[in-house]
Tab-separated table of C-alpha atoms and ligand atoms in Angstrom:
chain	number	residue	atom	x	y	z
T	24	MET	CA	7.661	-23.203	0.190
T	25	THR	CA	5.496	-25.625	-0.366
T	26	SER	CA	1.993	-24.498	-1.080
T	27	LEU	CA	0.853	-20.658	0.362
T	28	ASP	CA	3.350	-17.553	0.478
T	29	TYR	CA	2.526	-15.788	2.625
T	30	PRO	CA	-0.325	-13.390	1.264
T	31	SER	CA	0.084	-9.819	-1.395
T	32	HIS	CA	0.997	-6.750	0.468
T	33	GLU	CA	-0.351	-3.534	-1.037
T	34	CYS	CA	-0.469	-3.051	-4.437
T	35	GLY	CA	-1.625	-0.665	-6.892
T	36	VAL	CA	-4.368	-1.436	-9.427
T	37	PHE	CA	-5.818	0.607	-12.981
T	38	ALA	CA	-8.630	0.070	-15.849
T	39	VAL	CA	-9.565	1.220	-18.586
T	40	TYR	CA	-12.658	1.128	-20.392
T	41	GLY	CA	-13.777	2.053	-23.786
T	42	HIS	CA	-10.399	4.010	-24.752
T	43	PRO	CA	-8.739	2.932	-28.258
T	44	ASN	CA	-4.788	3.982	-25.876
T	45	ALA	CA	-6.286	1.944	-23.259
T	46	ALA	CA	-2.111	0.456	-22.750
T	47	LEU	CA	-0.737	3.723	-23.007
T	48	LEU	CA	-3.413	4.803	-19.730
T	49	SER	CA	-2.445	2.223	-18.298
T	50	TYR	CA	1.242	2.746	-17.557
T	51	TYR	CA	0.700	5.550	-17.260
T	52	GLY	CA	-2.011	5.702	-14.301
T	53	LEU	CA	0.600	3.010	-13.105
T	54	PHE	CA	3.803	5.287	-13.230
T	55	ALA	CA	1.119	7.344	-10.692
T	56	LEU	CA	0.954	4.770	-8.767
T	57	GLN	CA	4.210	2.757	-8.512
T	58	HIS	CA	4.672	3.720	-4.732
T	59	ARG	CA	2.000	1.346	-3.758
T	60	GLY	CA	4.335	-1.204	-5.267
T	61	GLN	CA	7.971	-1.729	-7.034
T	62	GLU	CA	8.597	-5.721	-7.007
T	63	SER	CA	6.480	-5.911	-10.695
T	64	ALA	CA	3.655	-4.861	-13.298
T	65	GLY	CA	1.861	-5.792	-15.692
T	66	ILE	CA	-0.899	-4.566	-18.123
T	67	VAL	CA	-3.671	-6.766	-19.679
T	68	THR	CA	-5.563	-5.700	-22.632
T	69	HIS	CA	-8.408	-6.798	-24.672
T	70	ALA	CA	-9.883	-5.714	-28.505
T	71	GLY	CA	-12.684	-6.974	-28.077
T	72	SER	CA	-14.967	-10.429	-29.469
T	73	LYS	CA	-12.619	-13.751	-29.028
T	74	THR	CA	-9.794	-12.328	-30.035
T	75	PRO	CA	-6.978	-13.021	-26.916
T	76	PHE	CA	-5.433	-11.329	-23.783
T	77	GLN	CA	-2.561	-10.014	-24.721
T	78	SER	CA	-0.160	-9.798	-22.072
T	79	VAL	CA	2.663	-8.186	-20.608
T	80	LYS	CA	4.266	-8.276	-16.907
T	81	ARG	CA	7.931	-8.805	-15.626
T	82	MET	CA	9.599	-8.006	-12.502
T	83	GLY	CA	11.050	-4.538	-11.677
T	84	LEU	CA	9.843	-0.745	-11.303
T	85	VAL	CA	6.896	0.074	-14.535
T	86	SER	CA	9.548	2.408	-16.460
T	87	GLN	CA	11.743	-0.787	-16.699
T	88	VAL	CA	8.939	-3.305	-17.476
T	89	PHE	CA	7.530	-2.202	-20.256
T	90	ASN	CA	9.432	-0.993	-23.605
T	91	GLU	CA	6.674	0.955	-26.327
T	92	LYS	CA	6.952	-2.197	-28.329
T	93	ASP	CA	5.308	-3.549	-25.487
T	94	ILE	CA	2.668	-0.945	-25.715
T	95	ASP	CA	2.512	-0.521	-29.272
T	96	GLN	CA	1.838	-4.432	-29.043
T	97	LEU	CA	-1.028	-4.475	-26.125
T	98	LYS	CA	-4.057	-3.788	-28.792
T	99	GLY	CA	-7.473	-2.815	-27.145
T	100	SER	CA	-9.630	-0.236	-25.928
T	101	TYR	CA	-9.658	-2.638	-22.550
T	102	ALA	CA	-7.093	-2.513	-20.141
T	103	ILE	CA	-6.529	-3.702	-16.679
T	104	GLY	CA	-2.809	-3.025	-15.160
T	105	HIS	CA	-0.908	-3.816	-11.579
T	106	VAL	CA	2.077	-2.646	-9.143
T	107	ARG	CA	2.945	-5.537	-6.593
T	108	TYR	CA	4.839	-4.962	-3.423
T	109	SER	CA	5.600	-7.344	-1.611
T	110	THR	CA	9.624	-7.316	0.563
T	111	THR	CA	10.910	-10.556	0.580
T	112	GLY	CA	12.235	-13.349	-1.523
T	113	SER	CA	8.324	-14.391	-1.963
T	114	SER	CA	8.419	-12.479	-5.107
T	115	ASN	CA	8.886	-14.363	-8.548
T	116	LEU	CA	7.177	-13.555	-11.821
T	117	LEU	CA	4.610	-16.082	-11.204
T	118	ASN	CA	2.572	-14.282	-8.483
T	119	ALA	CA	3.250	-10.886	-10.739
T	120	GLN	CA	0.061	-9.638	-11.574
T	121	PRO	CA	-2.373	-8.880	-13.043
T	122	LEU	CA	-3.467	-12.550	-13.453
T	123	SER	CA	-5.216	-14.238	-16.071
T	124	ALA	CA	-7.046	-17.624	-17.202
T	125	ASP	CA	-8.886	-18.687	-20.155
T	126	THR	CA	-12.501	-20.579	-17.771
T	127	SER	CA	-16.018	-22.273	-19.371
T	128	ARG	CA	-17.290	-18.683	-19.408
T	129	GLY	CA	-14.294	-16.269	-21.776
T	130	GLN	CA	-11.224	-14.866	-20.382
T	131	ILE	CA	-11.185	-13.601	-17.336
T	132	ALA	CA	-8.259	-10.910	-15.925
T	133	ILE	CA	-8.406	-9.425	-12.309
T	134	ALA	CA	-5.912	-7.513	-10.264
T	135	HIS	CA	-5.857	-7.093	-6.263
T	136	ASN	CA	-4.526	-5.198	-4.046
T	137	GLY	CA	-5.789	-5.685	-0.628
T	138	ASN	CA	-5.169	-9.409	1.423
T	139	LEU	CA	-7.826	-12.479	2.140
T	140	ILE	CA	-7.471	-13.483	5.422
T	141	ASN	CA	-9.307	-16.869	4.682
T	142	ALA	CA	-7.158	-17.427	1.924
T	143	ALA	CA	-5.842	-20.685	3.178
T	144	ARG	CA	-9.416	-22.128	3.273
T	145	LEU	CA	-10.234	-21.386	0.054
T	146	ARG	CA	-7.140	-22.886	-1.608
T	147	ALA	CA	-7.676	-25.730	0.290
T	148	GLU	CA	-10.826	-25.827	-0.808
T	149	LEU	CA	-10.338	-25.278	-4.363
T	150	GLU	CA	-7.784	-27.509	-4.607
T	151	MET	CA	-9.857	-30.441	-3.412
T	152	LYS	CA	-12.550	-29.431	-6.352
T	153	GLY	CA	-8.873	-30.372	-9.010
T	154	SER	CA	-8.046	-26.297	-8.732
T	155	ILE	CA	-4.484	-26.379	-9.593
T	156	PHE	CA	-2.613	-23.309	-8.394
T	157	GLN	CA	-0.126	-21.728	-10.727
T	158	ALA	CA	1.363	-19.588	-8.180
T	159	THR	CA	2.137	-18.815	-4.283
T	160	SER	CA	-0.670	-15.535	-3.831
T	161	ASP	CA	-3.864	-15.657	-2.341
T	162	SER	CA	-4.493	-13.274	-5.333
T	163	GLU	CA	-4.940	-16.008	-7.529
T	164	ILE	CA	-7.874	-17.404	-5.674
T	165	ILE	CA	-10.284	-14.943	-6.483
T	166	LEU	CA	-9.401	-15.956	-10.510
T	167	HIS	CA	-10.490	-19.446	-9.170
T	168	LEU	CA	-13.700	-18.595	-8.071
T	169	LEU	CA	-14.935	-15.881	-10.400
T	170	ALA	CA	-13.585	-18.841	-12.668
T	171	GLN	CA	-15.645	-21.585	-11.558
T	172	PRO	CA	-19.070	-22.245	-13.267
T	173	GLY	CA	-21.094	-23.526	-10.339
T	174	ALA	CA	-20.878	-19.981	-9.091
T	175	SER	CA	-23.406	-18.928	-12.524
T	176	SER	CA	-25.665	-21.945	-12.650
T	177	GLU	CA	-26.954	-21.557	-9.548
T	178	THR	CA	-27.237	-17.372	-9.143
T	179	LYS	CA	-26.269	-16.342	-12.338
T	180	ASN	CA	-24.377	-14.076	-11.426
T	181	PRO	CA	-20.267	-14.255	-11.105
T	182	LEU	CA	-19.846	-11.692	-8.700
T	183	ALA	CA	-21.578	-13.947	-5.969
T	184	ALA	CA	-18.285	-16.253	-5.771
T	185	LEU	CA	-16.732	-13.334	-4.016
T	186	ARG	CA	-18.643	-13.822	-1.085
T	187	GLU	CA	-16.664	-16.839	-0.326
T	188	LEU	CA	-13.901	-13.936	0.118
T	189	GLU	CA	-13.194	-12.863	3.539
T	190	GLY	CA	-10.703	-9.912	4.166
T	191	ALA	CA	-9.261	-6.854	2.312
T	192	PHE	CA	-9.785	-6.516	-1.648
T	193	SER	CA	-9.817	-3.659	-4.152
T	194	ILE	CA	-9.404	-5.568	-7.113
T	195	VAL	CA	-10.345	-5.078	-10.760
T	196	ILE	CA	-11.812	-7.417	-12.888
T	197	MET	CA	-11.782	-7.862	-16.966
T	198	GLY	CA	-14.048	-10.068	-18.991
T	199	GLU	CA	-14.536	-10.610	-22.263
T	200	LYS	CA	-16.992	-7.986	-22.238
T	201	GLU	CA	-16.970	-5.699	-18.898
T	202	ILE	CA	-14.624	-4.175	-16.913
T	203	ILE	CA	-15.748	-4.591	-12.976
T	204	GLY	CA	-14.672	-2.956	-9.714
T	205	VAL	CA	-15.036	-4.536	-6.505
T	206	ARG	CA	-14.289	-3.406	-2.906
T	207	ASP	CA	-14.763	-5.186	-0.178
T	208	PRO	CA	-17.324	-4.600	2.431
T	209	HIS	CA	-15.477	-3.073	4.594
T	210	GLY	CA	-13.548	-1.039	1.674
T	211	PHE	CA	-10.593	-1.118	3.865
T	212	ARG	CA	-8.388	-0.421	0.134
T	213	PRO	CA	-9.211	3.057	-1.920
T	214	LEU	CA	-10.752	2.262	-5.580
T	215	SER	CA	-11.733	5.501	-7.291
T	216	LEU	CA	-13.931	5.763	-10.361
T	217	GLY	CA	-13.058	8.664	-13.354
T	218	LYS	CA	-14.091	9.277	-16.976
T	219	LEU	CA	-11.558	10.000	-19.735
T	220	ASP	CA	-13.212	11.791	-22.504
T	221	ASP	CA	-15.971	8.245	-23.316
T	222	ALA	CA	-14.106	6.445	-21.192
T	223	TRP	CA	-14.057	4.956	-17.444
T	224	VAL	CA	-11.266	4.533	-15.519
T	225	LEU	CA	-10.842	2.554	-12.715
T	226	ALA	CA	-7.970	3.154	-9.681
T	227	SER	CA	-6.049	2.834	-6.699
T	228	GLU	CA	-5.251	6.267	-6.120
T	229	THR	CA	-7.092	9.489	-7.895
T	230	CYS	CA	-3.247	11.117	-8.007
T	231	ALA	CA	-3.533	8.564	-11.437
T	232	PHE	CA	-7.169	10.370	-13.194
T	233	ASP	CA	-4.485	13.773	-12.502
T	234	LEU	CA	-1.568	11.927	-14.287
T	235	ILE	CA	-3.566	10.867	-17.010
T	236	GLY	CA	-6.059	14.089	-17.625
T	237	ALA	CA	-8.997	12.133	-16.495
T	238	ARG	CA	-11.428	13.396	-13.846
T	239	PHE	CA	-12.386	11.912	-11.056
T	240	VAL	CA	-16.654	10.983	-10.279
T	241	ARG	CA	-16.357	9.363	-7.600
T	242	ASP	CA	-15.216	6.654	-5.139
T	243	VAL	CA	-16.286	2.796	-5.657
T	244	GLU	CA	-18.285	1.790	-2.030
T	245	PRO	CA	-17.690	-0.037	0.088
T	246	GLY	CA	-19.040	-3.736	-0.964
T	247	GLU	CA	-19.889	-2.395	-4.263
T	248	ALA	CA	-19.194	-3.839	-7.274
T	249	LEU	CA	-19.192	-1.755	-10.715
T	250	ILE	CA	-19.778	-3.059	-13.990
T	251	ILE	CA	-18.753	-1.069	-16.564
T	252	ASN	CA	-19.661	-2.699	-20.357
T	253	GLU	CA	-21.740	-1.639	-23.444
T	254	SER	CA	-24.823	-0.580	-21.676
T	255	GLY	CA	-22.824	2.257	-19.674
T	256	LEU	CA	-22.256	2.004	-15.996
T	257	ARG	CA	-23.843	-0.824	-13.361
T	258	SER	CA	-23.219	-0.954	-9.892
T	259	GLU	CA	-24.344	-3.671	-7.904
T	260	PHE	CA	-24.292	-4.422	-3.861
T	261	PRO	CA	-23.066	-8.477	-3.524
T	262	PHE	CA	-22.337	-8.532	-0.184
T	263	LYS	CA	-23.836	-8.232	2.830
T	264	SER	CA	-23.628	-5.101	4.291
T	265	SER	CA	-20.507	-4.056	6.749
T	266	GLN	CA	-19.106	-1.532	8.714
T	267	GLU	CA	-16.575	0.337	6.690
T	268	SER	CA	-12.949	0.070	8.224
T	269	PHE	CA	-10.852	2.290	6.294
T	270	CYS	CA	-7.575	1.913	6.174
T	271	ILE	CA	-6.380	4.510	7.843
T	272	PHE	CA	-2.122	3.775	7.282
T	273	GLU	CA	-3.017	5.142	3.784
T	274	TYR	CA	-3.359	8.475	5.041
T	275	VAL	CA	-0.994	8.283	7.753
T	276	TYR	CA	2.018	6.714	5.023
T	277	PHE	CA	0.974	4.615	2.243
T	278	ALA	CA	-1.388	7.146	-0.488
T	279	ARG	CA	0.797	9.342	-2.667
T	280	PRO	CA	0.436	12.951	-0.682
T	281	ASP	CA	-1.194	14.824	-3.937
T	282	SER	CA	-4.264	11.644	-3.764
T	283	ASN	CA	-7.792	12.229	-2.590
T	284	LEU	CA	-8.950	8.998	-0.158
T	285	ARG	CA	-13.030	9.510	0.809
T	286	ASN	CA	-12.520	12.811	-0.571
T	287	ILE	CA	-9.831	14.233	1.769
T	288	ASN	CA	-6.570	15.574	0.217
T	289	VAL	CA	-3.833	12.823	1.960
T	290	SER	CA	-1.089	15.455	2.388
T	291	GLN	CA	-3.706	17.763	3.982
T	292	ALA	CA	-4.912	15.137	6.050
T	293	ARG	CA	-0.929	14.772	7.002
T	294	VAL	CA	-0.149	18.477	7.982
T	295	ARG	CA	-3.541	18.108	10.353
T	296	MET	CA	-1.632	15.535	11.843
T	297	GLY	CA	1.610	17.170	12.157
T	298	GLN	CA	-0.838	20.235	14.203
T	299	GLU	CA	-2.054	17.677	16.032
T	300	LEU	CA	1.536	16.122	17.145
T	301	ALA	CA	2.311	19.549	18.422
T	302	ARG	CA	-0.478	20.298	20.209
T	303	LEU	CA	-0.124	16.791	22.329
T	304	HIS	CA	3.852	17.186	22.590
T	305	PRO	CA	5.224	20.707	21.436
T	306	VAL	CA	8.584	21.352	22.420
T	307	GLU	CA	11.170	24.252	22.182
T	308	ALA	CA	12.979	24.106	19.303
T	309	ASP	CA	14.732	25.675	17.162
T	310	ILE	CA	14.104	24.144	13.563
T	311	ILE	CA	11.639	21.553	12.474
T	312	VAL	CA	13.365	18.955	10.271
T	313	PRO	CA	11.436	16.415	8.255
T	314	ILE	CA	12.562	12.625	6.992
T	315	PRO	CA	11.591	12.521	3.673
T	316	ASP	CA	9.769	12.187	1.757
T	317	SER	CA	6.728	10.542	4.590
T	318	GLY	CA	7.714	12.727	7.433
T	319	ILE	CA	7.706	16.316	4.950
T	320	TYR	CA	4.029	16.884	5.245
T	321	ALA	CA	3.606	16.575	9.155
T	322	ALA	CA	6.864	18.588	9.534
T	323	LEU	CA	4.772	20.839	7.512
T	324	GLY	CA	2.160	21.258	10.059
T	325	PHE	CA	3.820	20.924	12.762
T	326	SER	CA	6.583	23.774	11.883
T	327	GLU	CA	3.282	26.113	11.250
T	328	GLU	CA	1.441	24.814	14.250
T	329	LEU	CA	4.706	26.312	16.796
T	330	ASN	CA	5.470	28.624	14.234
T	331	ILE	CA	9.159	26.527	14.264
T	332	PRO	CA	11.125	27.137	11.068
T	333	TYR	CA	11.119	24.662	9.016
T	334	GLU	CA	14.049	23.510	7.213
T	335	PRO	CA	14.406	20.995	5.046
T	336	ALA	CA	18.092	19.270	5.860
T	337	PHE	CA	18.234	15.801	4.763
T	338	VAL	CA	18.294	15.446	1.174
T	339	ARG	CA	16.596	12.466	-0.084
T	340	ASN	CA	17.805	10.831	-3.431
T	341	HIS	CA	15.469	9.343	-5.155
T	342	TYR	CA	17.179	7.179	-7.798
T	343	ILE	CA	17.325	4.019	-5.280
T	344	GLY	CA	14.898	1.714	-6.174
T	345	ARG	CA	15.908	-1.709	-4.561
T	346	THR	CA	19.271	-3.096	-3.845
T	347	PHE	CA	19.031	-7.234	-3.010
T	348	ILE	CA	23.693	-6.475	-2.797
T	349	GLN	CA	24.758	-8.875	0.161
T	350	PRO	CA	25.511	-6.137	2.269
T	351	THR	CA	29.627	-5.779	2.553
T	352	GLN	CA	31.288	-4.389	5.899
T	353	LEU	CA	31.789	-1.212	3.339
T	354	VAL	CA	28.662	-1.191	2.296
T	355	ARG	CA	27.066	-1.419	5.701
T	356	ASP	CA	29.187	1.634	6.805
T	357	PHE	CA	28.185	3.829	4.411
T	358	SER	CA	24.288	2.240	3.629
T	359	VAL	CA	22.334	4.430	5.588
T	360	ARG	CA	23.808	7.573	3.901
T	361	VAL	CA	22.675	6.049	0.357
T	362	LYS	CA	19.120	7.285	0.730
T	363	LEU	CA	19.089	10.100	2.791
T	364	ASN	CA	22.150	12.690	3.344
T	365	LEU	CA	22.110	15.745	5.997
T	366	ILE	CA	23.374	19.316	5.523
T	367	ASN	CA	24.960	19.874	8.278
T	368	SER	CA	24.466	23.141	8.487
T	369	TYR	CA	21.293	23.435	9.181
T	370	VAL	CA	21.360	21.932	12.192
T	371	GLU	CA	24.503	22.903	13.892
T	372	GLY	CA	24.369	23.869	17.764
T	373	LYS	CA	20.694	23.749	17.625
T	374	ARG	CA	17.527	22.399	18.662
T	375	VAL	CA	16.234	20.177	16.535
T	376	VAL	CA	12.738	18.963	16.209
T	377	VAL	CA	13.054	15.723	13.814
T	378	VAL	CA	9.744	13.932	12.385
T	379	ASP	CA	8.342	10.978	10.498
T	380	ASP	CA	5.558	9.756	10.142
T	381	SER	CA	5.934	5.782	11.555
T	382	ILE	CA	8.363	3.807	13.901
T	383	VAL	CA	8.149	-0.086	12.288
T	384	ARG	CA	11.599	-1.664	13.199
T	385	GLY	CA	12.980	1.930	14.043
T	386	THR	CA	16.221	2.062	11.996
T	387	THR	CA	15.377	4.933	10.139
T	388	ALA	CA	14.761	6.523	13.281
T	389	LYS	CA	17.758	5.561	15.068
T	390	ASN	CA	19.872	6.171	12.409
T	391	ARG	CA	18.570	10.068	11.753
T	392	VAL	CA	19.003	10.588	14.939
T	393	ILE	CA	22.927	9.828	14.816
T	394	ASN	CA	23.149	11.674	11.774
T	395	LEU	CA	21.991	14.818	13.709
T	396	ARG	CA	23.943	14.108	16.642
T	397	GLU	CA	27.441	13.516	14.587
T	398	ALA	CA	26.267	16.495	12.499
T	399	GLY	CA	26.100	18.771	15.713
T	400	ALA	CA	23.024	19.338	16.936
T	401	LYS	CA	22.291	20.229	20.839
T	402	GLU	CA	18.997	18.736	20.822
T	403	VAL	CA	17.147	15.931	19.325
T	404	HIS	CA	13.255	15.562	19.526
T	405	LEU	CA	11.863	12.804	17.852
T	406	ARG	CA	7.692	13.316	16.552
T	407	ILE	CA	5.971	10.608	14.925
T	408	SER	CA	2.837	11.625	13.242
T	409	CYS	CA	1.202	7.882	14.480
T	410	PRO	CA	0.404	6.074	17.464
T	411	PRO	CA	3.222	3.398	18.268
T	412	HIS	CA	2.461	0.199	15.866
T	413	ARG	CA	1.821	-2.976	17.872
T	414	TYR	CA	-0.478	-5.425	16.188
T	415	ALA	CA	0.187	-7.480	12.817
T	416	CYS	CA	-1.811	-5.967	9.732
T	417	TYR	CA	-3.966	-8.805	8.092
T	418	TYR	CA	-5.695	-6.487	5.311
T	419	GLY	CA	-2.930	-6.059	2.856
T	420	ILE	CA	0.150	-3.820	4.819
T	421	ASP	CA	3.198	-5.483	5.402
T	422	PHE	CA	4.316	-5.209	8.553
T	423	PRO	CA	7.350	-7.612	10.650
T	424	ASP	CA	6.030	-9.858	13.127
T	425	PRO	CA	4.527	-7.941	16.052
T	426	GLU	CA	7.882	-8.967	18.452
T	427	LYS	CA	9.612	-7.282	15.822
T	428	LEU	CA	7.603	-3.974	16.141
T	429	LEU	CA	9.992	-1.464	17.897
T	430	ALA	CA	6.839	-0.546	20.278
T	431	ASN	CA	6.847	-3.730	21.445
T	432	GLN	CA	10.356	-4.145	22.259
T	433	TYR	CA	10.777	-1.097	24.974
T	434	SER	CA	8.399	1.055	27.573
T	435	GLN	CA	9.042	4.792	26.385
T	436	GLU	CA	11.342	5.657	28.428
T	437	GLU	CA	13.525	2.556	26.929
T	438	LEU	CA	12.487	4.052	23.737
T	439	CYS	CA	13.856	7.099	23.900
T	440	ALA	CA	17.090	6.388	24.840
T	441	TYR	CA	17.531	3.156	22.484
T	442	LEU	CA	16.459	5.735	19.898
T	443	GLY	CA	19.357	8.423	21.182
T	444	ALA	CA	16.857	11.227	21.221
T	445	ASP	CA	15.866	14.093	24.088
T	446	SER	CA	12.538	12.856	23.794
T	447	VAL	CA	9.876	11.026	21.598
T	448	GLY	CA	6.485	11.691	20.967
T	449	TYR	CA	4.211	9.940	18.401
T	450	LEU	CA	0.507	11.075	17.908
T	451	ASP	CA	-2.310	9.525	19.576
T	452	VAL	CA	-4.983	7.810	17.305
T	453	GLU	CA	-7.844	10.757	18.875
T	454	GLY	CA	-5.755	13.349	16.986
T	455	MET	CA	-4.912	10.812	13.972
T	456	VAL	CA	-8.511	10.246	13.434
T	457	ARG	CA	-9.146	13.709	13.486
T	458	ALA	CA	-6.684	15.297	11.265
T	459	THR	CA	-9.033	12.944	8.624
T	460	ARG	CA	-11.727	14.640	9.557
T	461	LEU	CA	-13.730	11.608	8.574
T	462	PRO	CA	-15.456	9.216	11.907
T	463	LYS	CA	-13.608	6.736	13.700
T	464	GLU	CA	-15.892	4.314	13.547
T	465	SER	CA	-14.925	4.687	9.793
T	466	PHE	CA	-11.735	3.190	9.885
T	467	CYS	CA	-9.209	0.300	10.554
T	468	LEU	CA	-7.161	0.874	13.733
T	469	ALA	CA	-6.366	-2.528	14.282
T	470	CYS	CA	-2.161	-2.075	13.377
T	471	PHE	CA	-2.143	0.295	16.334
T	472	THR	CA	-5.161	-0.836	18.738
T	473	GLY	CA	-5.400	-4.803	17.687
T	474	ASP	CA	-9.365	-4.432	16.877
T	475	TYR	CA	-9.617	-6.455	14.435
T	476	PRO	CA	-12.834	-5.831	11.813
T	477	ILE	CA	-12.978	-9.500	11.112
T	478	PRO	CA	-12.665	-12.092	13.653
T	479	PHE	CA	-9.864	-13.888	11.890
T	480	ASP	CA	-8.896	-17.652	12.390
T	481	ALA	CA	-5.259	-17.402	14.381
T	482	SER	CA	-3.990	-20.865	13.046
T	483	PHE	CA	-3.793	-19.388	9.270
T	484	ASN	CA	-1.988	-16.588	11.095
T	485	LYS	CA	0.876	-18.279	13.074
T	486	LEU	CA	0.912	-19.983	9.413
T	487	ILE	CA	1.566	-16.480	7.765
T	488	MET	CA	4.250	-15.575	10.544
T	489	GLU	CA	5.521	-18.967	9.988
T	490	ARG	CA	5.913	-18.262	5.975
T	491	ARG	CA	7.540	-14.541	7.063
T	492	HIS	CA	9.751	-15.937	9.508
T	493	ASN	CA	11.511	-18.241	6.926
T	494	GLN	CA	11.357	-16.313	4.389
T	495	ALA	CA	12.931	-13.399	6.465
T	496	HIS	CA	16.082	-14.392	5.746
T	497	LEU	CA	16.110	-13.480	2.189
T	498	LEU	CA	15.698	-9.746	2.653
T	499	PRO	CA	19.220	-8.498	4.662
T	500	ASP	CA	18.661	-6.665	7.733
T	501	ASP	CA	19.975	-3.582	6.145
T	502	ALA	CA	18.950	-4.122	2.470
T	503	VAL	CA	17.349	-0.082	1.177
T	504	LEU	CA	14.072	-0.147	0.499
T	505	PHE	CA	12.174	2.688	-0.519
Q	601	LIG	P1	11.517	1.501	10.117
Q	601	LIG	O1	13.011	1.869	9.758
Q	601	LIG	O2	11.238	1.910	11.862
Q	601	LIG	O3	11.527	0.413	10.357
Q	601	LIG	O4	10.679	2.018	9.275
Q	601	LIG	C1	9.997	3.607	9.671
Q	601	LIG	C2	10.197	3.735	7.817
Q	601	LIG	O5	9.321	3.114	7.035
Q	601	LIG	C3	9.216	5.308	8.044
Q	601	LIG	O6	10.264	6.501	7.258
Q	601	LIG	C4	8.446	5.156	6.928
Q	601	LIG	O7	7.682	6.754	6.385
Q	601	LIG	C5	8.607	3.460	6.515
Q	601	LIG	N1	7.240	2.567	6.195
Q	601	LIG	C6	6.758	2.844	7.122
Q	601	LIG	N2	5.423	1.064	6.811
Q	601	LIG	C7	6.125	1.407	5.895
Q	601	LIG	C8	6.108	0.082	4.738
Q	601	LIG	O8	4.664	-0.588	4.874
Q	601	LIG	N3	6.743	-0.436	3.969
Q	601	LIG	C9	7.646	0.272	3.670
Q	601	LIG	N4	8.751	-0.237	2.680
Q	601	LIG	N5	8.514	1.483	4.730
Q	601	LIG	C10	6.921	1.824	5.491
Q	602	LIG	MG1	10.020	7.205	5.627
């Protein structure tokens, strides 16, 4: 790997302005956002005026990364934090965020969720101007753009430099006198504003506010920069306005069920997806079984709609984390049961509907159908609460190359045979959108439809795919992921 890594994936960001326990609040905030990234975590704090920013970031889960001493040493009433997600060997500490730098306009730290689609070009341009990059993620480009003295002399507004960015970015920025929350003009990724006593907080998801007892104030709008400083809160819209295209997969899978995205509760949207799915692909059956955790709410909706009992027959081990231990034959034999085990008595002799949120490569679905058959299920009907995934995501979700997506490998009938199911039914785009109760045109549906909200540079995408391909060997095919 010489220059660019493939871009960073889904992440979680958090920020606090004006609280004496900023580091501790960030720690708990990141804890609530852990599902958005399990590879590395970091917090940067600032104690005001010219004191140096304090930073702790390491590889691992939030609970492993920070100890009490770290939190004690992270002094100051301003903080930003980040959890990073990546599924390949590209992960390393240099790519961990927040990223910070001492620049001509003072210290800056940033934490980014999303993916820039013009990263290769921007990086090359910056390098031509003399920028030296430390790491390989696209997020570092944002730091360089903010640090450029040229941008400020021209416009006096460092945020104007962010107009260069194309793609998905929900960013929290910490300067010496302010905290800024920015969302790209399409608003691909979430970012919300909350209040805790006199302090302001920003978080990728509202579940982080619940944990620390903060009150949800509002979402940062697509294209908005919220600047929080001594004089309070100021809103700017530095970008050309665009049609909102919020990632619908946040509702389907990525966000935590207790979060509200655009004022819609995620768990309730998932229940409605299950109801829509039941109306679209009803089936006569004895029990509805979710694949936990991701299939739980859709299975509830499915069960409710058809009045068939919901039975939580799969039991999930919540303490797996990630294992990079190379699978030996011994492990291969039992690895499918590491994460989930089936209570056979629920399914023996029954006609079972098994519900999951999505199929990517098909590994989960195939194995769960096998489990159900082995346990004596009479029929196994697979229901998926989103449409077939056929296209790559360039805006921050880490799907494999399109040719590895199961829906691109088999026709509907072949798929059923491949998965060993009696029937397979996916939700359609219309039903999925209806379940959110938000207008269709406000969503990015690209991974399902191939309609990309921002035109993209095909050669760059090829580069991404090649890099993904080259790195694929670093992760064993049957590595146990969340
Ligand atoms: P598959 O086994 O088909 O490759 O993946 C489908 C399973 O992975 C589903 O249970 C779904 O909940 C989960 N999933 C869907 N999208 C993602 C993702 O972007 N990252 C991870 N780690 N899991 C995902
Ligand atoms: Mg799942």
